[in-house]
Amino acid sequence: MKGGDVLQMQDLARRLSEAEATIEALLSGQIDAVVDAGSSTPILLSNAQAALRESEERLRHERDRAQRYLDTATVMLIALDPDGRIMLANRFACAVLGWTEPELLGRDWFETCLAPRLREQVRVRFGELLRGDVSIAENAVVTRGGEERIVEWRSTLNRDDSGRVIGTLSSGTDVTDRSHAADAVQAAEERMRFALEAAKVGIWEMDCLTGVIAWSPILEAQYGLAEGAFDGTFASFSALIHPEDRESVLQTIDRSMKSGADFSVLHRALWACGTVRWLNGSGRTLLGPLGEPLRAVGISIDVTERHTLEEQYRQAQKMEAVGRLASGVAHDFNNLLTVILGFTEFVSADAARGSQDASDLAEIIKAAQSASGLTRQLLAFSRQQVLHAAPLDVNVLMTEMTGMLGRLIGEHIEVTLTLSPRLCLALADRGQLEQVVMNLVVNARDAMPDGGRLTIETKDVILEASSSHPEAIVPGAYVLLTIGDTGTGMDEETQRRIFEPFFTTKEIGKGTGLGLSTTYGIVRQSKGYIWVDSEPGCGTTFNIYLPCPAANETGAVVEPAAVAAPARRASETVLLVEDEPGVRQLAKRILDKAGYRVLEAANGEDAERIFAQYAQRIDLVVTDVVMPGCGGPELLSRLQVSAPELRVLYMSGYTEPSAVHAAGIGRGLPFVQKPFTAAEFAQQVRDALDR
Amino acid sequence: MTDVRMVLRLYIAGRAPNSVRAIANATAICHEHFAACHTLEIVDLLEDPRRALADGIIVTPTLLKLSPLPVQRVIGNLNDTDRVLMTLANE
């Protein structure tokens, strides 16, 4: 063969070999495309085309899915590179931040989307995240419009195929509204806590399964414990309840635990130091599905002050009621005593001097006078007697009384008198104030059988109105008279009752039980106050506040009673008005003996009729103050319509304040207090006529 | 042979499976056997069909050895490394 032929043969063999290889490759599925020489375009083989299409679709599908996920996600998705530049921001993130994706990409996250105050702090945390610390964080982002939104971020690290960290991927939830709601709840809780603290309401909660009780600091304070001192056990709670209230409190709680009913219980807390406080507790038990107690919650309020005021108010009401009763009895009793004393005196005057009759009658008079003293005390307590209050120097009175007081209390008691050198005058009835001092000093003596010290002090004070005191205090200047002893003292129960009439701690026969109630009545009627301060073993102090007279009252000095004029034969005509026949008969007898002409009337209507008939001849009307129908003052005002100059003498064993005020009695008008002696009565009638 | 620069051209059709396979195989063979002394050009028929006509390519994948001469072709996905090497060495 020629060389060219050889080359041709070699080329042919190569091409054949290529063709074989091509066919083989085609058969074994290794060919993707065949080139169409005519159109010069490659024709993809069907399997190859399908595979190609499938792979392209898969790619597109994955890309679409990823994009869809990014776009529809309702969380913010932000990818940052290690320098903090934004590599990805989904649609939601863009919407929250107010930027488009192209605007955000490549920008510095910290500079673009964080408030300046937060940048450094968040950058530090970003560094920690890049070092691999798992990160959940909450911080505010700033939108393009400048608004701050609170976002809770969950971040992970982005790594390439070799595991190198190429940035972070963070998903963020906008929790601004939730955060605001949480703020609102917190604010409401704070308001509630403030209100409870301001109202001093203690709170407790008990887990019924573990028995653990939690107390608020206020509740601990209500039981006299320091903050955090309560150990949370029921036994400790139980021990803090006053022993006398413990059983009822525990029973009440136990019933609530069984029934689930709300409970409310007033009880005392006994502090470690012995202080007793009144607490009003309310609670509720929350039951489980089987009726078993799960949890109990409740509140507690210290009502000690209120409770004390209520007690004092009840006491004051009781005193008032007893006072009314006492004065009613005293009135009737005084009428009887007036009759007994008066007629006994008549008989006595006729009895032979030194005879057994005279001696017996003297005993009757003594007993009646003693009874009269008792009714005076009752009237003093019930503030129904007539006081002759006048400006009085309490220092002078005390100094004058010292000698008498020394004899009264004996040498085993030291008396200390501390008198303020400059003391206002006090408006008081001198005799009654003496009675007050005597009563208190005698009580002090009896409280110090083994000796001690009695202190009497005076000073000026200003009292201010106080809503916490059961007695409505009239603010103003007062003279404070303090009488204190170092004796046995009194417990609270005794202090509460000392001013009650017939309450006595003394042995039977040693005290009437009227001393302090009389004292109380006198002081109160003088528009003053008496308060006691005492503790068992620490003595007792009485503080008496006597009002200082207003400037325009200081000049009104009551003249001492004129010395009785010698008896002379009277000739005037007296209209005697008295509903009680015994008293009327007695008064008529006294007036008859003194020489008066007496016209008698049993009531106001009788008196008017008689007066109409004898008006010209009547010189004086002597009338009882309180009578059925028309009373004394009303009668007088009727009679004075036709006789304005008509003179009057009132008599009463019972001076009702309203009647006294209406008639101006006690402010200078003639008045005779029953029971009276014949001489007293005659003198008062004479005085009234001579005015 | 390693002294001579190996110039290769691989015709493929897009991301079709045998084409992808062929690229991976050709790259691996070059790295392993011709090291620094080779040129591997990859031509996608879907993008540049005219070049296939110039080289007389009728199917893909086809590996074309342009240098050293003579020009040789290997048809298919180049899975059979020994056969590829034998063809390329055939002078």
XYZ file of C-alpha atoms in Angstrom, chain A residues 9-691:
683
model
C -6.422 3.591 6.290
C -5.212 4.827 9.687
C -7.673 7.717 9.561
C -10.453 5.383 8.597
C -9.564 3.012 11.408
C -9.510 5.906 13.869
C -12.848 7.143 12.677
C -14.269 3.657 12.856
C -12.909 3.288 16.319
C -14.468 6.657 17.219
C -17.741 5.580 15.740
C -17.622 2.347 17.737
C -16.785 4.288 20.847
C -19.624 6.676 20.136
C -22.088 3.851 19.640
C -20.868 2.121 22.736
C -21.188 5.298 24.696
C -24.649 5.880 23.310
C -25.697 2.354 24.225
C -24.310 2.634 27.710
C -26.186 5.900 28.206
C -23.105 8.056 28.495
C -24.148 10.528 25.791
C -26.145 13.665 26.589
C -26.424 15.359 23.207
C -25.950 14.808 19.497
C -24.862 17.624 17.227
C -27.079 18.194 14.224
C -24.610 19.248 11.588
C -27.358 20.680 9.361
C -28.822 23.161 11.856
C -25.615 23.355 13.814
C -27.642 22.997 17.068
C -27.223 20.291 19.627
C -30.099 17.923 20.067
C -30.357 16.757 23.626
C -31.138 13.140 24.006
C -34.555 12.504 25.628
C -33.293 10.958 28.836
C -30.717 13.614 29.039
C -33.340 16.275 28.406
C -35.591 14.818 31.104
C -32.747 14.641 33.533
C -31.713 18.156 32.688
C -35.248 19.452 33.036
C -35.712 17.599 36.267
C -32.541 18.940 37.749
C -33.351 22.469 36.664
C -36.826 22.183 38.102
C -35.500 20.868 41.349
C -33.111 23.741 41.580
C -35.784 26.240 40.736
C -38.196 24.620 43.163
C -35.702 24.777 45.980
C -34.862 28.327 45.170
C -38.553 29.258 45.015
C -39.320 27.447 48.235
C -36.521 29.193 50.035
C -37.662 32.517 48.653
C -41.274 31.781 49.531
C -40.284 30.861 53.021
C -38.295 34.019 53.370
C -41.119 36.120 51.970
C -44.001 34.608 53.864
C -42.263 34.220 57.187
C -43.868 36.418 59.856
C -40.605 36.695 61.671
C -37.775 38.970 60.729
C -34.862 37.076 59.143
C -31.565 38.882 59.055
C -28.197 37.420 58.016
C -25.073 39.351 58.946
C -21.467 38.758 57.938
C -18.798 38.734 60.672
C -18.379 42.479 60.273
C -22.066 43.061 60.948
C -23.032 43.907 57.373
C -26.498 42.887 56.283
C -26.326 39.936 53.846
C -30.011 39.028 53.816
C -33.230 40.600 55.009
C -36.591 38.980 54.320
C -39.753 40.780 53.362
C -41.096 40.892 56.923
C -37.862 42.324 58.252
C -37.971 44.974 55.538
C -41.580 45.784 56.412
C -40.795 46.186 60.111
C -37.667 48.224 59.485
C -39.153 50.366 56.733
C -36.390 49.710 54.180
C -36.383 47.757 50.876
C -34.117 44.740 50.610
C -31.726 46.356 48.109
C -31.393 49.354 50.418
C -30.478 47.194 53.359
C -28.044 44.767 51.736
C -24.438 45.576 52.534
C -25.284 48.194 55.198
C -23.919 48.049 58.744
C -26.671 46.574 60.901
C -25.694 48.362 64.082
C -25.450 51.797 62.515
C -28.608 51.375 60.437
C -31.079 49.641 62.704
C -30.099 50.314 66.324
C -30.456 53.352 68.556
C -27.025 54.865 69.346
C -27.376 54.057 73.055
C -27.701 50.323 72.276
C -25.070 49.934 69.552
C -22.052 49.170 71.698
C -23.905 46.760 73.936
C -25.395 44.816 71.007
C -22.061 44.782 69.156
C -20.467 43.131 72.188
C -23.197 40.507 72.211
C -22.724 39.967 68.468
C -19.044 39.215 69.170
C -20.074 36.669 71.805
C -22.472 35.094 69.310
C -19.722 34.768 66.707
C -17.584 32.940 69.275
C -20.320 30.330 69.479
C -22.442 31.296 72.466
C -26.093 30.491 71.855
C -27.991 33.695 71.817
C -31.525 34.660 72.683
C -31.795 38.359 73.213
C -34.342 41.139 73.302
C -33.546 44.639 72.185
C -35.094 47.627 70.510
C -34.546 48.280 66.811
C -35.077 51.630 65.156
C -37.153 51.806 61.983
C -36.373 54.102 59.131
C -39.084 56.425 60.509
C -37.324 56.581 63.882
C -39.838 54.447 65.780
C -38.490 51.910 68.258
C -39.805 48.345 68.199
C -38.918 45.696 70.748
C -37.658 42.531 68.998
C -36.845 39.183 70.531
C -33.983 37.582 68.588
C -32.947 33.947 68.215
C -29.634 33.663 66.466
C -27.501 30.864 65.015
C -24.161 30.830 63.218
C -23.865 30.564 59.420
C -21.011 28.280 58.310
C -19.620 27.368 54.889
C -19.010 23.761 53.728
C -15.706 23.647 55.552
C -17.384 24.670 58.831
C -15.914 28.159 58.898
C -18.193 30.815 60.459
C -19.273 33.194 57.722
C -21.816 35.185 59.735
C -25.005 34.914 61.723
C -28.606 34.185 60.904
C -31.160 35.716 63.266
C -34.906 35.421 63.454
C -36.659 38.201 65.257
C -40.188 38.475 66.680
C -41.708 41.910 67.138
C -42.819 41.805 70.794
C -43.491 45.522 71.186
C -47.200 45.029 71.907
C -46.549 42.062 74.172
C -43.921 44.097 75.919
C -46.330 46.984 76.356
C -48.955 44.598 77.722
C -46.394 43.190 80.143
C -45.519 46.731 81.170
C -49.210 47.474 81.753
C -49.607 44.366 83.916
C -46.525 45.320 85.861
C -47.784 48.872 86.327
C -51.173 47.570 87.509
C -49.422 45.249 89.947
C -47.350 48.122 91.274
C -50.448 50.272 91.705
C -52.158 47.441 93.536
C -49.126 46.891 95.748
C -48.942 50.603 96.494
C -52.645 50.733 97.356
C -52.333 47.738 99.668
C -49.264 49.212 101.329
C -50.838 52.635 101.691
C -53.949 51.070 103.226
C -51.664 48.935 105.413
C -53.300 45.743 104.157
C -51.313 42.592 104.860
C -51.480 39.737 102.342
C -51.028 36.023 102.867
C -51.143 32.929 100.717
C -51.054 29.304 101.728
C -50.197 26.255 99.655
C -52.535 23.677 101.162
C -50.520 20.745 99.807
C -47.214 21.754 101.374
C -48.716 23.810 104.195
C -46.272 26.622 103.443
C -47.646 30.105 104.179
C -46.237 33.270 102.646
C -46.737 36.637 104.402
C -46.209 40.147 103.118
C -43.993 42.434 105.221
C -47.068 44.400 106.333
C -48.709 41.271 107.663
C -45.520 40.433 109.558
C -45.602 43.924 111.052
C -49.232 43.370 112.112
C -48.072 40.398 114.194
C -45.088 42.308 115.592
C -42.513 40.492 113.461
C -39.566 41.952 111.571
C -39.629 41.645 107.784
C -38.804 38.074 106.789
C -39.081 36.796 110.375
C -42.201 34.668 109.784
C -41.102 31.077 109.130
C -44.117 30.128 106.993
C -45.534 27.376 109.209
C -49.127 27.139 110.369
C -47.914 26.394 113.890
C -46.103 29.747 114.023
C -49.194 31.560 112.750
C -51.337 29.803 115.346
C -48.922 30.751 118.125
C -49.199 34.447 117.211
C -52.991 34.513 117.691
C -54.183 35.663 121.115
C -54.892 32.469 123.128
C -58.473 33.560 123.816
C -59.207 33.912 120.093
C -57.092 31.043 118.812
C -59.699 28.294 118.819
C -62.378 30.321 117.043
C -59.908 31.532 114.392
C -58.640 28.021 113.696
C -62.204 26.681 113.522
C -63.208 29.396 111.072
C -60.226 28.652 108.809
C -60.866 24.925 109.071
C -64.506 25.367 107.991
C -63.421 27.441 104.989
C -60.862 24.783 104.017
C -63.626 22.185 103.939
C -66.359 24.212 102.269
C -64.389 26.608 100.106
C -66.515 29.439 101.521
C -64.939 32.850 102.088
C -64.262 33.722 105.700
C -63.809 36.841 107.768
C -62.600 36.796 111.337
C -61.921 39.529 113.896
C -59.252 38.462 116.347
C -56.350 39.675 118.437
C -52.679 39.198 117.689
C -50.425 38.770 120.699
C -46.982 40.198 120.044
C -43.906 38.722 121.688
C -43.569 41.919 123.789
C -47.140 41.489 125.092
C -48.777 44.132 122.873
C -52.266 43.181 121.746
C -53.532 44.329 118.328
C -56.976 43.754 116.803
C -56.836 42.337 113.280
C -59.611 41.799 110.782
C -58.678 38.948 108.463
C -60.518 37.766 105.364
C -59.675 34.775 103.220
C -60.734 32.454 100.462
C -59.926 28.795 99.888
C -59.553 27.512 96.343
C -60.696 23.899 96.081
C -59.589 21.241 93.598
C -61.932 19.128 91.450
C -62.437 16.647 94.291
C -63.185 19.386 96.795
C -59.715 19.248 98.293
C -58.193 22.569 99.322
C -55.402 23.638 96.986
C -54.588 27.168 97.940
C -55.851 29.808 100.340
C -55.322 33.521 99.973
C -56.360 36.460 102.086
C -55.779 39.867 103.549
C -55.540 41.310 107.023
C -56.134 44.823 108.358
C -55.103 46.208 111.734
C -58.338 47.614 113.208
C -57.049 48.282 116.720
C -57.767 52.021 116.675
C -61.237 51.533 115.235
C -61.979 48.766 117.696
C -60.826 50.899 120.620
C -62.959 53.820 119.449
C -65.982 51.565 119.081
C -65.434 50.260 122.596
C -65.135 53.787 123.948
C -68.218 54.869 122.056
C -70.199 51.950 123.470
C -68.891 52.857 126.917
C -69.906 56.493 126.453
C -73.390 55.429 125.376
C -73.686 53.198 128.404
C -72.586 56.037 130.688
C -75.175 58.287 129.088
C -77.944 55.727 129.589
C -76.984 55.055 133.184
C -76.800 58.796 133.726
C -80.340 59.307 132.512
C -81.580 56.491 134.695
C -79.693 57.863 137.713
C -81.010 61.366 137.286
C -84.566 60.078 136.943
C -84.244 58.122 140.154
C -82.580 61.072 141.891
C -85.443 63.370 140.935
C -88.098 61.185 142.507
C -85.843 60.445 145.424
C -85.160 64.111 146.052
C -88.854 64.871 146.296
C -89.222 62.137 148.899
C -86.191 63.357 150.822
C -87.457 66.912 150.746
C -90.697 65.817 152.372
C -88.961 63.579 154.910
C -86.421 66.235 155.888
C -88.910 69.085 156.014
C -91.545 67.412 158.161
C -88.937 65.807 160.377
C -87.576 69.274 161.037
C -91.036 70.518 162.007
C -91.534 67.655 164.408
C -88.002 68.070 165.673
C -88.578 71.741 166.441
C -91.522 70.793 168.654
C -89.730 67.921 170.413
C -88.406 68.556 173.907
C -84.689 69.337 173.823
C -82.650 66.307 175.065
C -85.584 63.897 174.818
C -85.363 60.467 173.190
C -87.672 61.765 170.408
C -85.320 64.636 169.619
C -82.377 62.221 169.437
C -84.289 59.808 167.177
C -85.429 62.626 164.918
C -81.856 63.838 164.647
C -80.886 60.368 163.402
C -83.642 60.503 160.777
C -82.421 63.902 159.608
C -78.805 62.656 159.474
C -79.802 59.626 157.404
C -81.914 61.769 155.057
C -79.054 64.228 154.614
C -76.725 61.358 153.885
C -79.190 60.095 151.303
C -79.394 63.600 149.900
C -75.586 63.560 149.477
C -75.873 60.351 147.447
C -78.488 61.815 145.116
C -76.303 64.883 144.622
C -73.509 62.609 143.527
C -75.807 60.793 141.161
C -76.893 64.101 139.697
C -73.284 65.206 139.397
C -72.453 62.061 137.498
C -75.422 62.478 135.199
C -74.478 66.134 134.777
C -77.910 67.242 135.917
C -77.023 69.391 138.857
C -76.637 73.106 138.576
C -73.022 74.226 138.578
C -71.978 77.716 139.509
C -68.980 77.953 137.244
C -66.769 80.981 137.714
C -63.218 81.929 136.769
C -61.034 80.171 139.297
C -57.311 80.113 140.054
C -56.601 76.385 140.327
C -53.198 77.090 141.917
C -54.835 78.961 144.798
C -57.387 76.213 145.266
C -54.663 73.549 145.348
C -52.547 75.497 147.820
C -55.538 75.997 150.115
C -56.413 72.328 149.911
C -52.896 71.055 150.675
C -53.327 71.112 154.420
C -56.573 69.216 154.277
C -55.171 66.738 151.768
C -52.165 66.052 154.014
C -54.476 65.084 156.882
C -56.532 62.993 154.525
C -53.723 60.856 153.123
C -51.428 60.401 156.129
C -47.684 60.686 156.570
C -46.632 57.572 154.703
C -47.348 59.323 151.378
C -45.165 62.132 150.081
C -47.050 64.944 148.361
C -45.337 66.878 145.546
C -47.032 70.032 144.325
C -45.712 71.375 141.014
C -47.737 74.447 140.138
C -47.096 76.426 137.004
C -46.190 79.973 138.148
C -48.323 81.584 135.470
C -51.603 79.818 135.101
C -54.748 80.860 133.294
C -57.943 81.031 135.282
C -60.160 78.005 134.734
C -63.923 78.136 134.442
C -65.200 75.765 137.129
C -67.434 75.425 140.151
C -65.066 75.714 143.079
C -66.993 73.373 145.390
C -67.357 70.753 142.698
C -63.699 70.948 141.739
C -62.792 70.437 145.409
C -64.971 67.350 145.303
C -63.111 66.134 142.209
C -59.704 66.590 143.816
C -60.843 64.912 147.032
C -62.178 61.893 145.142
C -58.963 61.451 143.148
C -56.687 61.962 146.157
C -58.624 59.444 148.248
C -58.397 56.926 145.440
C -54.654 57.575 145.115
C -54.243 57.031 148.865
C -56.115 53.736 148.690
C -53.887 52.630 145.786
C -50.741 53.208 147.928
C -51.348 51.331 151.204
C -47.594 50.939 151.728
C -46.739 54.525 150.955
C -45.603 56.239 147.804
C -45.690 59.610 146.128
C -48.663 61.741 145.167
C -47.962 64.405 142.571
C -50.250 67.313 141.793
C -49.311 69.454 138.824
C -50.889 72.364 137.005
C -50.028 73.923 133.672
C -51.597 75.645 130.675
C -52.178 73.572 127.553
C -53.782 74.043 124.159
C -56.036 71.189 123.029
C -56.539 70.628 119.333
C -59.444 68.902 117.670
C -58.752 65.215 117.166
C -60.791 62.861 115.070
C -59.250 59.840 116.795
C -60.815 60.655 120.144
C -64.337 59.470 120.914
C -65.126 62.700 122.772
C -65.435 65.596 120.386
C -62.745 67.903 121.674
C -63.429 71.607 121.620
C -60.099 73.107 120.629
C -58.762 75.892 122.796
C -56.891 76.864 125.947
C -57.239 74.640 129.012
C -55.752 74.376 132.471
C -54.356 70.889 132.944
C -54.578 69.531 136.483
C -52.661 66.289 136.873
C -53.031 64.053 139.889
C -50.696 61.042 139.831
C -49.770 58.285 142.229
C -47.140 55.544 142.372
C -49.646 52.950 143.491
C -50.918 49.633 142.206
C -52.205 50.894 138.858
C -55.014 49.399 136.802
C -55.350 47.005 133.911
C -57.131 48.021 130.711
C -60.406 46.386 131.685
C -60.551 48.340 134.957
C -59.569 51.591 133.197
C -62.444 51.114 130.791
C -64.954 50.855 133.638
C -63.698 53.222 136.347
C -66.103 56.023 135.448
C -69.139 53.727 135.531
C -71.385 54.413 138.496
C -71.336 51.679 141.133
C -68.164 50.176 139.652
C -65.650 49.793 142.454
C -62.496 47.803 143.066
C -62.729 48.506 146.768
C -64.041 46.086 149.361
C -67.768 46.048 149.922
C -68.656 48.896 152.301
C -65.530 50.898 151.556
C -66.650 52.707 148.464
C -69.937 53.683 146.919
C -68.662 53.277 143.359
C -69.809 56.830 142.747
C -66.576 58.743 143.402
C -65.031 58.582 139.948
C -68.333 58.690 138.117
C -69.158 61.877 140.030
C -65.723 63.230 139.129
C -66.305 62.381 135.507
C -69.724 64.025 135.520
C -68.474 67.214 137.140
C -65.550 67.564 134.739
C -67.668 66.879 131.691
C -70.399 69.262 132.820
C -67.700 71.892 133.268
C -66.951 71.353 129.558
C -63.651 69.783 130.527
C -62.098 66.388 129.977
C -60.694 63.728 132.245
C -58.383 61.063 130.914
C -56.666 58.315 132.819
C -53.260 56.836 132.182
C -52.332 53.725 134.103
C -50.538 50.422 133.993
C -50.596 47.647 136.593
C -47.658 48.205 138.958
C -46.816 51.597 137.460
C -49.283 53.859 139.215
C -52.143 55.920 137.869
C -52.324 59.459 136.521
C -55.519 61.441 136.004
C -55.331 64.395 133.629
C -58.122 66.910 134.071
C -58.511 69.600 131.432
C -60.571 72.599 132.526
C -61.515 75.195 129.927
C -60.115 78.707 130.260
C -62.875 81.297 130.046
C -63.092 83.434 126.942
C -61.832 86.995 127.474
C -65.346 88.466 127.905
C -66.237 85.950 130.614
C -63.328 86.615 132.965
C -64.924 89.580 134.698
C -68.045 87.753 135.778
C -67.186 86.967 139.355
C -69.891 85.364 141.392
C -70.332 87.080 144.728
C -70.339 84.858 147.755
C -73.802 84.293 149.212
C -74.885 87.137 151.400
C -75.088 86.419 155.075
C -78.647 85.430 155.863
C -80.658 88.400 157.033
C -82.298 88.023 160.444
C -85.681 86.415 160.086
C -88.535 88.877 160.071
C -92.241 88.445 159.738
C -93.191 88.306 156.077
C -96.426 89.613 154.614
C -96.183 89.011 150.830
C -98.343 86.698 148.777
C -96.683 83.723 147.104
C -98.099 81.570 144.311
C -96.734 78.055 144.968
C -96.777 75.707 141.948
C -95.719 72.105 142.614
C -97.161 68.854 141.226
C -95.821 66.639 144.035
C -98.396 66.975 146.878
C -95.907 66.109 149.648
C -93.451 68.759 148.577
C -96.228 71.292 148.010
C -97.612 70.682 151.451
C -94.169 71.048 153.015
C -93.361 74.251 151.133
C -96.751 75.725 152.083
C -96.110 74.899 155.705
C -92.692 76.601 155.657
C -94.115 79.682 153.950
C -97.112 79.780 156.333
C -94.812 79.671 159.326
C -92.754 82.509 157.885
C -95.926 84.629 157.575
C -96.518 84.528 153.796
C -99.926 84.210 152.253
C -99.799 81.160 150.044
C -101.836 80.370 146.931
C -101.381 76.716 145.886
C -101.447 75.273 142.369
C -100.843 71.618 141.421
C -99.818 72.398 137.822
C -99.307 75.172 135.283
C -102.946 75.416 134.244
C -104.129 75.805 137.840
C -101.483 78.434 138.369
C -102.604 80.479 135.329
C -106.204 80.405 136.499
C -105.312 81.487 140.022
C -102.962 84.172 138.702
C -105.681 85.579 136.440
C -107.837 85.980 139.500
C -105.267 87.385 141.984
C -102.664 88.904 139.725
C -102.539 92.207 141.567
C -101.817 90.564 144.922
C -99.135 88.036 143.900
C -95.583 89.130 144.734
C -93.683 85.962 143.890
C -94.173 82.697 142.001
C -92.377 79.682 143.488
C -92.535 76.896 140.920
C -91.133 73.480 140.223
C -89.109 73.388 137.002
C -90.333 70.100 135.587
C -94.039 69.329 135.764
C -96.444 67.365 133.604
C -97.969 69.658 130.978
C -96.728 73.190 131.383
C -93.290 73.396 133.107
C -91.993 76.192 135.348
C -90.143 78.314 132.758
C -93.052 78.111 130.313
C -95.516 79.051 132.998
C -93.441 82.088 133.943
C -93.217 83.322 130.369
C -97.006 83.098 130.080
C -97.589 84.980 133.309
C -95.054 87.637 132.395
C -97.108 88.552 129.348
C -99.470 90.453 131.687
C -96.984 91.046 134.516
C -93.502 91.628 133.104
C -92.029 92.484 136.522
C -93.209 89.266 138.138
C -90.527 87.605 140.293
C -89.876 83.882 140.415
C -88.063 81.236 142.451
C -87.480 77.893 140.794
C -87.124 74.660 142.703
C -86.148 71.279 141.390
C -84.571 67.978 142.228
C -83.996 67.427 138.572
C -82.771 70.114 136.303
C -83.227 69.160 132.747
C -80.565 70.960 130.707
C -83.030 72.251 128.106
C -85.336 73.667 130.774
C -82.390 75.149 132.649
C -81.122 76.913 129.573
C -84.544 78.169 128.534
C -85.024 79.824 131.870
C -81.470 81.000 132.246
C -81.240 79.127 135.530
C -77.683 78.736 136.727
C -76.812 82.127 135.353
C -78.076 84.149 138.253
C -81.858 83.442 138.462
C -83.088 82.311 141.891
C -83.084 78.560 142.198
C -83.457 76.171 145.114
C -82.217 72.623 144.819
C -84.289 69.870 146.429
C -84.033 68.543 148.988
C -83.896 71.693 151.019
C -84.202 72.511 154.664
C -86.894 74.870 155.958
C -84.320 77.573 156.670
C -82.724 77.301 153.193
C -86.074 77.492 151.481
C -87.295 80.436 153.545
C -84.063 82.297 152.888
C -84.272 81.698 149.107
C -87.866 82.995 149.064
C -86.814 86.072 151.000
C -83.870 86.684 148.646
C -86.085 86.334 145.587
C -88.530 88.911 146.935
C -85.763 91.308 147.888
C -83.993 91.339 144.539
